[in-house]
Short mmCIF file of N, CA, C and O in Angstrom, two decimals:
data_model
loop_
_atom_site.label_atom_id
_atom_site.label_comp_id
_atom_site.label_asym_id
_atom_site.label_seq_id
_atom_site.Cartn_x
_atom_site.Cartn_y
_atom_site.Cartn_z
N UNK H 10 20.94 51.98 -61.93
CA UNK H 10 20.27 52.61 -60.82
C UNK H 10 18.94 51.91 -60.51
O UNK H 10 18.59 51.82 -59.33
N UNK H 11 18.01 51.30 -61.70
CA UNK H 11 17.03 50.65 -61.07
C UNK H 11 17.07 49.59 -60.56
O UNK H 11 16.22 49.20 -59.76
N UNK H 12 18.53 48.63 -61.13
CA UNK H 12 18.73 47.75 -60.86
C UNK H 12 18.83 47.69 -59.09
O UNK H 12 18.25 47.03 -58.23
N UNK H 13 19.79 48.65 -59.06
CA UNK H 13 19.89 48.52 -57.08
C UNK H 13 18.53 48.82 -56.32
O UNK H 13 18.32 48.42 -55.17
N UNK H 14 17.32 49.83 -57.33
CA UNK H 14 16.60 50.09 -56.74
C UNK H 14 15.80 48.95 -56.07
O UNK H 14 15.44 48.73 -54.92
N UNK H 15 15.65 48.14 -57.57
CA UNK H 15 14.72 47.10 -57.14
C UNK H 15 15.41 46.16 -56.41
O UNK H 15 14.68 45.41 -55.76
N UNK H 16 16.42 46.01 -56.34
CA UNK H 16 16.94 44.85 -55.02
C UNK H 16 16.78 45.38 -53.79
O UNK H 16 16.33 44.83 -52.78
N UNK H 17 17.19 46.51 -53.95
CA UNK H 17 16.86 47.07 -52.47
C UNK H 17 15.38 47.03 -52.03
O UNK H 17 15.23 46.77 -50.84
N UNK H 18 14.07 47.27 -52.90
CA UNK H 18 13.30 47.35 -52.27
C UNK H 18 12.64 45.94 -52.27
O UNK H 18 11.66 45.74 -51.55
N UNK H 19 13.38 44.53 -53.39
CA UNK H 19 13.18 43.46 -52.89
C UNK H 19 13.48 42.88 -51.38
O UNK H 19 12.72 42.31 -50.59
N UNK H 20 14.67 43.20 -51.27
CA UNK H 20 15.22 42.60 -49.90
C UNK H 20 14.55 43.47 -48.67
O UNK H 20 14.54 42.89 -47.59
N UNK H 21 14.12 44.48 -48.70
CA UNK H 21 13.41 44.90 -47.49
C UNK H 21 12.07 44.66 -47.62
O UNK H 21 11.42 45.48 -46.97
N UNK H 22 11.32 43.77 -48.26
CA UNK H 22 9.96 43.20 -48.46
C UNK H 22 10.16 42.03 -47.91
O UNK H 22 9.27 41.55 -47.21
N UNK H 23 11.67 41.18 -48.18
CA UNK H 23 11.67 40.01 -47.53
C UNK H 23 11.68 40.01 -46.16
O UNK H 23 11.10 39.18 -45.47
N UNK H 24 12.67 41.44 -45.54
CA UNK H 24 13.19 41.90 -44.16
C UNK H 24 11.95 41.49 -43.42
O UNK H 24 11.83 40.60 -42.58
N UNK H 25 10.64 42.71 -44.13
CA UNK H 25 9.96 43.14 -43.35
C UNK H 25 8.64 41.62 -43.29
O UNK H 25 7.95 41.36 -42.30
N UNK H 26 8.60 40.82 -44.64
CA UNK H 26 7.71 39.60 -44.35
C UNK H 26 8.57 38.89 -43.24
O UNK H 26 8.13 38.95 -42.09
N UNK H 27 9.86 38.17 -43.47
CA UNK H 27 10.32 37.37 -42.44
C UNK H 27 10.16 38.18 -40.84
O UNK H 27 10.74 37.53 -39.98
N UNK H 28 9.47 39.50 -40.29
CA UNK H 28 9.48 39.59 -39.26
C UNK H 28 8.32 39.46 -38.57
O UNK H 28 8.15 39.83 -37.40
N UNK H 29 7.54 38.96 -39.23
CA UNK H 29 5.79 39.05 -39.22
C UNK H 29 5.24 37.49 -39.08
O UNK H 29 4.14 37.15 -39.52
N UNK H 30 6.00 36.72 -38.51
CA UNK H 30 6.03 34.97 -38.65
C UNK H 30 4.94 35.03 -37.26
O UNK H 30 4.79 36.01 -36.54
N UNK H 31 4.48 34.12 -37.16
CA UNK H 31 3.65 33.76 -36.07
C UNK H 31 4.40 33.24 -35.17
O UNK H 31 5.46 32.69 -35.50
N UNK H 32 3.94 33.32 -33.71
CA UNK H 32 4.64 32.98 -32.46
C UNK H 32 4.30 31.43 -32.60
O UNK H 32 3.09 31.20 -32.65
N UNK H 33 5.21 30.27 -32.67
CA UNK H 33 5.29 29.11 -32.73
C UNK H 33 3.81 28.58 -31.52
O UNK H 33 2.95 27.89 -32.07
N UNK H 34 3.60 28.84 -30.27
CA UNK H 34 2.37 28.60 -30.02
C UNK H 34 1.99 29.84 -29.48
O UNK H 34 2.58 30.91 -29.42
N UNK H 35 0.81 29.45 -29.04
CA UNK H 35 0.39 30.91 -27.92
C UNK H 35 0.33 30.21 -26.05
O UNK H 35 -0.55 29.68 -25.38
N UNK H 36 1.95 30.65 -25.76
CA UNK H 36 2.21 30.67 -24.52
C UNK H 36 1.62 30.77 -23.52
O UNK H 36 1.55 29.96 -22.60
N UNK H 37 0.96 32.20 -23.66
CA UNK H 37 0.20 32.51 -22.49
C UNK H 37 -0.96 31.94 -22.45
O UNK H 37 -1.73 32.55 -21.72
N UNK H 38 -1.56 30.66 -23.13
CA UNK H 38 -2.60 30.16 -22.49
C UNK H 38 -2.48 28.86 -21.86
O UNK H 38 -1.28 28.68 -21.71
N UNK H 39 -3.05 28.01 -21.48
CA UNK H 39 -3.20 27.08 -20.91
C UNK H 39 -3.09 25.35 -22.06
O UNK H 39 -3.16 25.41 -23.29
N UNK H 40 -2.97 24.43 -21.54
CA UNK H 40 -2.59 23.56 -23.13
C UNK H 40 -4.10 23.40 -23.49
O UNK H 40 -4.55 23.35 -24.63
N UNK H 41 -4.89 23.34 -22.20
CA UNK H 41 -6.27 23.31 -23.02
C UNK H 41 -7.11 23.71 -24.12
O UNK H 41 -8.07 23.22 -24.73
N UNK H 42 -5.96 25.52 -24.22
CA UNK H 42 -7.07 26.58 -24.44
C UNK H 42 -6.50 27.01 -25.71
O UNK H 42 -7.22 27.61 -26.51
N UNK H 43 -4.85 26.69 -26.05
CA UNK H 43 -4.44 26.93 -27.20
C UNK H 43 -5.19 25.97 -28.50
O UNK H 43 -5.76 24.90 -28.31
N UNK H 44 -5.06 26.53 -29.56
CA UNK H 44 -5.49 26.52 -30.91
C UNK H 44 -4.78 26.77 -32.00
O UNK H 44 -5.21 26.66 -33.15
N UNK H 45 -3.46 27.20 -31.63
CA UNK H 45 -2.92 27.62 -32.98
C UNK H 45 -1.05 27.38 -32.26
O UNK H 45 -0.54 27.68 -31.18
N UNK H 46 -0.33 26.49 -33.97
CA UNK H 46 0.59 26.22 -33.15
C UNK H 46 1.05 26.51 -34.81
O UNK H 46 0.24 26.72 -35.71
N UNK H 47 2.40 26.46 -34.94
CA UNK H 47 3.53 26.79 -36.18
C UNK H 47 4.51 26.29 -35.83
O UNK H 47 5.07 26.34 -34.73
N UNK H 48 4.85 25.63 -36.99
CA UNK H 48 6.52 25.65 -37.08
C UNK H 48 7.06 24.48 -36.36
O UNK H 48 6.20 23.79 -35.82
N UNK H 49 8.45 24.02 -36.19
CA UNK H 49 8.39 22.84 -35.34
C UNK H 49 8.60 22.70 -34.07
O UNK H 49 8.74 21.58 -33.59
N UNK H 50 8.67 24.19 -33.07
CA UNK H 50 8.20 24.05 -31.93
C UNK H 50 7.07 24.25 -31.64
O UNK H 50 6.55 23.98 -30.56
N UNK H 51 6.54 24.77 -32.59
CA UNK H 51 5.07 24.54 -32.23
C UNK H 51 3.97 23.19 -32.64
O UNK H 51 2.86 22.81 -32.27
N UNK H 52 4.67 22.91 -33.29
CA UNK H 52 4.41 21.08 -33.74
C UNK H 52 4.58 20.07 -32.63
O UNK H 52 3.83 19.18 -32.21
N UNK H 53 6.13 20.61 -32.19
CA UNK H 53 6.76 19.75 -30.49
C UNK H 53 6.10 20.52 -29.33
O UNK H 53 6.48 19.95 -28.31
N UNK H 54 5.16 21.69 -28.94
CA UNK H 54 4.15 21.74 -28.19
C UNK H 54 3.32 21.05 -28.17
O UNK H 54 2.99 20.38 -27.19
N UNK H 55 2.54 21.04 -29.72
CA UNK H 55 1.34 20.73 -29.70
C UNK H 55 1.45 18.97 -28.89
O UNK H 55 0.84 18.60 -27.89
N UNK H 56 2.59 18.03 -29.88
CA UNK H 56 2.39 17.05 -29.29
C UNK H 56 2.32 16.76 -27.74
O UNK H 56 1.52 15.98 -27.22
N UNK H 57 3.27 17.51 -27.07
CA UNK H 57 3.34 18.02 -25.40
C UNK H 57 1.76 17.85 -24.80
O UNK H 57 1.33 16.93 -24.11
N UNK H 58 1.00 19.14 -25.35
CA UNK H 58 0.40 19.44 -24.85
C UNK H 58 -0.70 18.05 -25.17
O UNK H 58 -1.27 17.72 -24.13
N UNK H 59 -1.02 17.37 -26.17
CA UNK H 59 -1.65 16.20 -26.35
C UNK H 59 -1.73 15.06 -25.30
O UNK H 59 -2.59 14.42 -24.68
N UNK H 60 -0.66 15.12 -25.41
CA UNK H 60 0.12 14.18 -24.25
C UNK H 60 -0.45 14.59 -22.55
O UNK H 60 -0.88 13.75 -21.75
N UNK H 61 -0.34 15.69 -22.35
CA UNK H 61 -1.05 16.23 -21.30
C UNK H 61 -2.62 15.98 -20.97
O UNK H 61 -3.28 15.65 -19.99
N UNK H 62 -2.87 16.36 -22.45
CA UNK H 62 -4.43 16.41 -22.29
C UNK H 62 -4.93 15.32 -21.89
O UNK H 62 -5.73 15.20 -20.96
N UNK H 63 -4.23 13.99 -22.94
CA UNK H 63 -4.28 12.76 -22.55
C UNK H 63 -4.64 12.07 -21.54
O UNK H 63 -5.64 11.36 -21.43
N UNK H 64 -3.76 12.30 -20.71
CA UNK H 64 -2.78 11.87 -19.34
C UNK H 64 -4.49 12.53 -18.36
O UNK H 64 -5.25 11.70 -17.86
N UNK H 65 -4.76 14.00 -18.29
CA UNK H 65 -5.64 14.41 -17.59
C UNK H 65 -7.08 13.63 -17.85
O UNK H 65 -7.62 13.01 -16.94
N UNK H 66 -7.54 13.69 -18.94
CA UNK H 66 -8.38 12.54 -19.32
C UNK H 66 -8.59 11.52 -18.61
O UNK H 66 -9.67 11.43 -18.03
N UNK H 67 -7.50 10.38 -18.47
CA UNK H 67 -7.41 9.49 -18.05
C UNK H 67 -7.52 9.66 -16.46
O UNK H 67 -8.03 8.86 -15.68
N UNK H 68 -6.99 10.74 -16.18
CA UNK H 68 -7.18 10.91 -14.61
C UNK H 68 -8.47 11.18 -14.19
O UNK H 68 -8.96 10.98 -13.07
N UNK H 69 -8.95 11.61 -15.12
CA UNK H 69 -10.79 11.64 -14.74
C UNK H 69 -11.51 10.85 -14.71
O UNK H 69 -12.42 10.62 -13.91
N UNK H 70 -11.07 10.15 -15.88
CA UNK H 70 -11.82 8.73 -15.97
C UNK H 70 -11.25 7.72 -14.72
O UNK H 70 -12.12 7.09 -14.12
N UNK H 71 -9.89 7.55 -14.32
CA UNK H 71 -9.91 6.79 -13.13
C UNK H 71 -10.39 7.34 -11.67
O UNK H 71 -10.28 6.58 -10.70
N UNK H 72 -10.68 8.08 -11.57
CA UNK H 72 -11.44 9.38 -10.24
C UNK H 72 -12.96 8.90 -10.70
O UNK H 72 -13.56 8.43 -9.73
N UNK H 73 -13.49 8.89 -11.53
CA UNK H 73 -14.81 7.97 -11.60
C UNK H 73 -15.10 6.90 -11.58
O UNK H 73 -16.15 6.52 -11.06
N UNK H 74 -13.95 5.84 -12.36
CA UNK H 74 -13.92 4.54 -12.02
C UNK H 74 -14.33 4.37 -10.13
O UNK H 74 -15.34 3.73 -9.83
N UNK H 75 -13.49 4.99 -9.08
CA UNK H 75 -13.35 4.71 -7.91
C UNK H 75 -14.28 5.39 -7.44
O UNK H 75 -14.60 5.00 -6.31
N UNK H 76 -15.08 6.58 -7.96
CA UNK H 76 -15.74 6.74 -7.21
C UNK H 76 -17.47 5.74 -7.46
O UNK H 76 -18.50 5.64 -6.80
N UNK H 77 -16.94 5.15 -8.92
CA UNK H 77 -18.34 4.41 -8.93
C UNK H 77 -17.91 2.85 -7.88
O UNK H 77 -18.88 2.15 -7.63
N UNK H 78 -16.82 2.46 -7.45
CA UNK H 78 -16.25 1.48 -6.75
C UNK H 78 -16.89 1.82 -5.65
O UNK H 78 -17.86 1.08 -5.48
N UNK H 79 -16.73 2.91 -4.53
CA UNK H 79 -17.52 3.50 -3.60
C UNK H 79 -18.85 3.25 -3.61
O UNK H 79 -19.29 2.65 -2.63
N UNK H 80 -19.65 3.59 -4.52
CA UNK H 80 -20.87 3.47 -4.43
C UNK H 80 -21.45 1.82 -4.39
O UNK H 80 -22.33 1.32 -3.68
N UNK H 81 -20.50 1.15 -5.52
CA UNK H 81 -20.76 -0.37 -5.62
C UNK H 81 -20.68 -1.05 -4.45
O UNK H 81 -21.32 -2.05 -4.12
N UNK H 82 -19.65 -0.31 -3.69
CA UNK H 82 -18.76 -1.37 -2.62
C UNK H 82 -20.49 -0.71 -1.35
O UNK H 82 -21.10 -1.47 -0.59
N UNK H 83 -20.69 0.27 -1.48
CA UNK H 83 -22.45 0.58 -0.32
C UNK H 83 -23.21 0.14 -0.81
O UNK H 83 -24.24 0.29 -0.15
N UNK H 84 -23.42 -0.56 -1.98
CA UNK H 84 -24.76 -1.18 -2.51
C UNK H 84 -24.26 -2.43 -2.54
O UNK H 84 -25.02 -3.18 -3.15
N UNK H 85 -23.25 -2.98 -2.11
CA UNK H 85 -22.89 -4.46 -1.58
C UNK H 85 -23.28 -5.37 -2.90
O UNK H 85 -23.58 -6.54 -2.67
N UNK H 86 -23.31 -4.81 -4.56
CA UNK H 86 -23.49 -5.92 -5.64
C UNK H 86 -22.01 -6.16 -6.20
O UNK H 86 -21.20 -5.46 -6.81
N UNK H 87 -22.03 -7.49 -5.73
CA UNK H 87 -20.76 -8.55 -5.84
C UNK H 87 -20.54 -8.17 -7.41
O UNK H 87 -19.60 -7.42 -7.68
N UNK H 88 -21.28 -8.61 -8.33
CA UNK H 88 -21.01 -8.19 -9.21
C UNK H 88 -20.59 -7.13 -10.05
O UNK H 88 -19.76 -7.07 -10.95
N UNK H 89 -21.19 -6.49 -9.66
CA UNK H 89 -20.80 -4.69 -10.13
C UNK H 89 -19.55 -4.32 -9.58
O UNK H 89 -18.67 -3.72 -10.21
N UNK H 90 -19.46 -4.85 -7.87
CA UNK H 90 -18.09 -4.68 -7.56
C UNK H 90 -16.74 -5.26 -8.31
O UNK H 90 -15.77 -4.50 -8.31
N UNK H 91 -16.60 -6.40 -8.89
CA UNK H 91 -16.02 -7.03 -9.77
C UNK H 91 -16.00 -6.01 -11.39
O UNK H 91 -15.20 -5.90 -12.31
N UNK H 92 -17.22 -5.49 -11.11
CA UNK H 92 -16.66 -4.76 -12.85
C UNK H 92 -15.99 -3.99 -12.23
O UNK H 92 -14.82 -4.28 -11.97
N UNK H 93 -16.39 -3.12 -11.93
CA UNK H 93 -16.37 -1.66 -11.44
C UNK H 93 -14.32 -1.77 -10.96
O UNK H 93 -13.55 -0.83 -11.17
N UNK H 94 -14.03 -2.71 -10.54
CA UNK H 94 -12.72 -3.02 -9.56
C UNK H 94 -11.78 -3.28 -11.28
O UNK H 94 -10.68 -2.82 -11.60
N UNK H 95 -12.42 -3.86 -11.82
CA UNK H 95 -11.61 -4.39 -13.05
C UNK H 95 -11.33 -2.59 -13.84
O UNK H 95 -10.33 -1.90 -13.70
N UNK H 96 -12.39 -2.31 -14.50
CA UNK H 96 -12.36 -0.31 -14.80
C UNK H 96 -11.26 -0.04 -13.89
O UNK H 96 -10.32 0.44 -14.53
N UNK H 97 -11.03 -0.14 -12.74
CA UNK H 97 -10.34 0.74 -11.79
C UNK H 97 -8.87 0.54 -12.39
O UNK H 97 -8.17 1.41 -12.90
N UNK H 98 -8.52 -1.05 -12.17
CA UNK H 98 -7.44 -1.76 -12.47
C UNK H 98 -6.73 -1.33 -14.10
O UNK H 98 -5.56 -1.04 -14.36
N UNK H 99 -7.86 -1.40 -14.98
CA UNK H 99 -7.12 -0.92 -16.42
C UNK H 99 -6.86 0.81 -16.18
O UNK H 99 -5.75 1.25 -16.47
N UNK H 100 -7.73 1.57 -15.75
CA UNK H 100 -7.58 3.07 -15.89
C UNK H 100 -6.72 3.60 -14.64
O UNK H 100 -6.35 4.75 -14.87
N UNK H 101 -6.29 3.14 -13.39
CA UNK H 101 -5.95 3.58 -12.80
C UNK H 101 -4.22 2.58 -12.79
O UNK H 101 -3.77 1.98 -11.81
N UNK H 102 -3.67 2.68 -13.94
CA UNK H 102 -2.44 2.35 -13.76
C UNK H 102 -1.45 3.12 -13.51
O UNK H 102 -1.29 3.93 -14.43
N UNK H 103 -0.56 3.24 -12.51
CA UNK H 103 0.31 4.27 -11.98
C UNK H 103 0.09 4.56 -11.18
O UNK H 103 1.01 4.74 -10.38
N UNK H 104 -1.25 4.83 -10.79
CA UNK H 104 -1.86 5.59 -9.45
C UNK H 104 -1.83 5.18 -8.08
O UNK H 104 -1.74 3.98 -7.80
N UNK H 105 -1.91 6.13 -7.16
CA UNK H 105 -1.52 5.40 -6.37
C UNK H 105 -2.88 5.80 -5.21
O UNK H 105 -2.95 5.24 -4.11
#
């Protein structure tokens, strides 16, 4: 009799831990804003969302490249225009 007792109240300790797992990421936020990821879809978010972050990064940095091109290209320095055009050229690949 104790024997079943204690299995029984082993296996509903396991029931009740295995239902208490963390949500692989937290969905409802934004990829920016999450912080906490589990498990291996939340491993294959996180990289996702890296990748994203990435990608946006880079889009900022080429949106400044051009807009410092703008300014170079009204201050008419040949030189600066030449950097400034080269920045554009490495960071703004894809873009159109």
């Amino acid at each position: 009799m104790k024997k079943l007792l204690f299995v029984s109240v082993f296996t509903l300790t396991l029931v009740a831990c295995g239902s208490h797992r963390a949500p692989p990421y937290e969905k409802d936020k934004r990829p920016e804003d999450r912080t906490e990821y589990s498990g291996v879809e939340g491993s294959i978010q996180q990289q996702k969302d890296q990748a994203y972050l990435a990608i946006q990064a880079n889009k900022l940095k080429c949106q400044d490249a051009r807009l410092d091109l703008v300014d170079a290209e009204a201050e008419g320095d040949i030189n600066m225009i030449r950097q400034v055009k080269a920045r554009v050229q490495k960071l703004c690949v894809g873009d159109k």
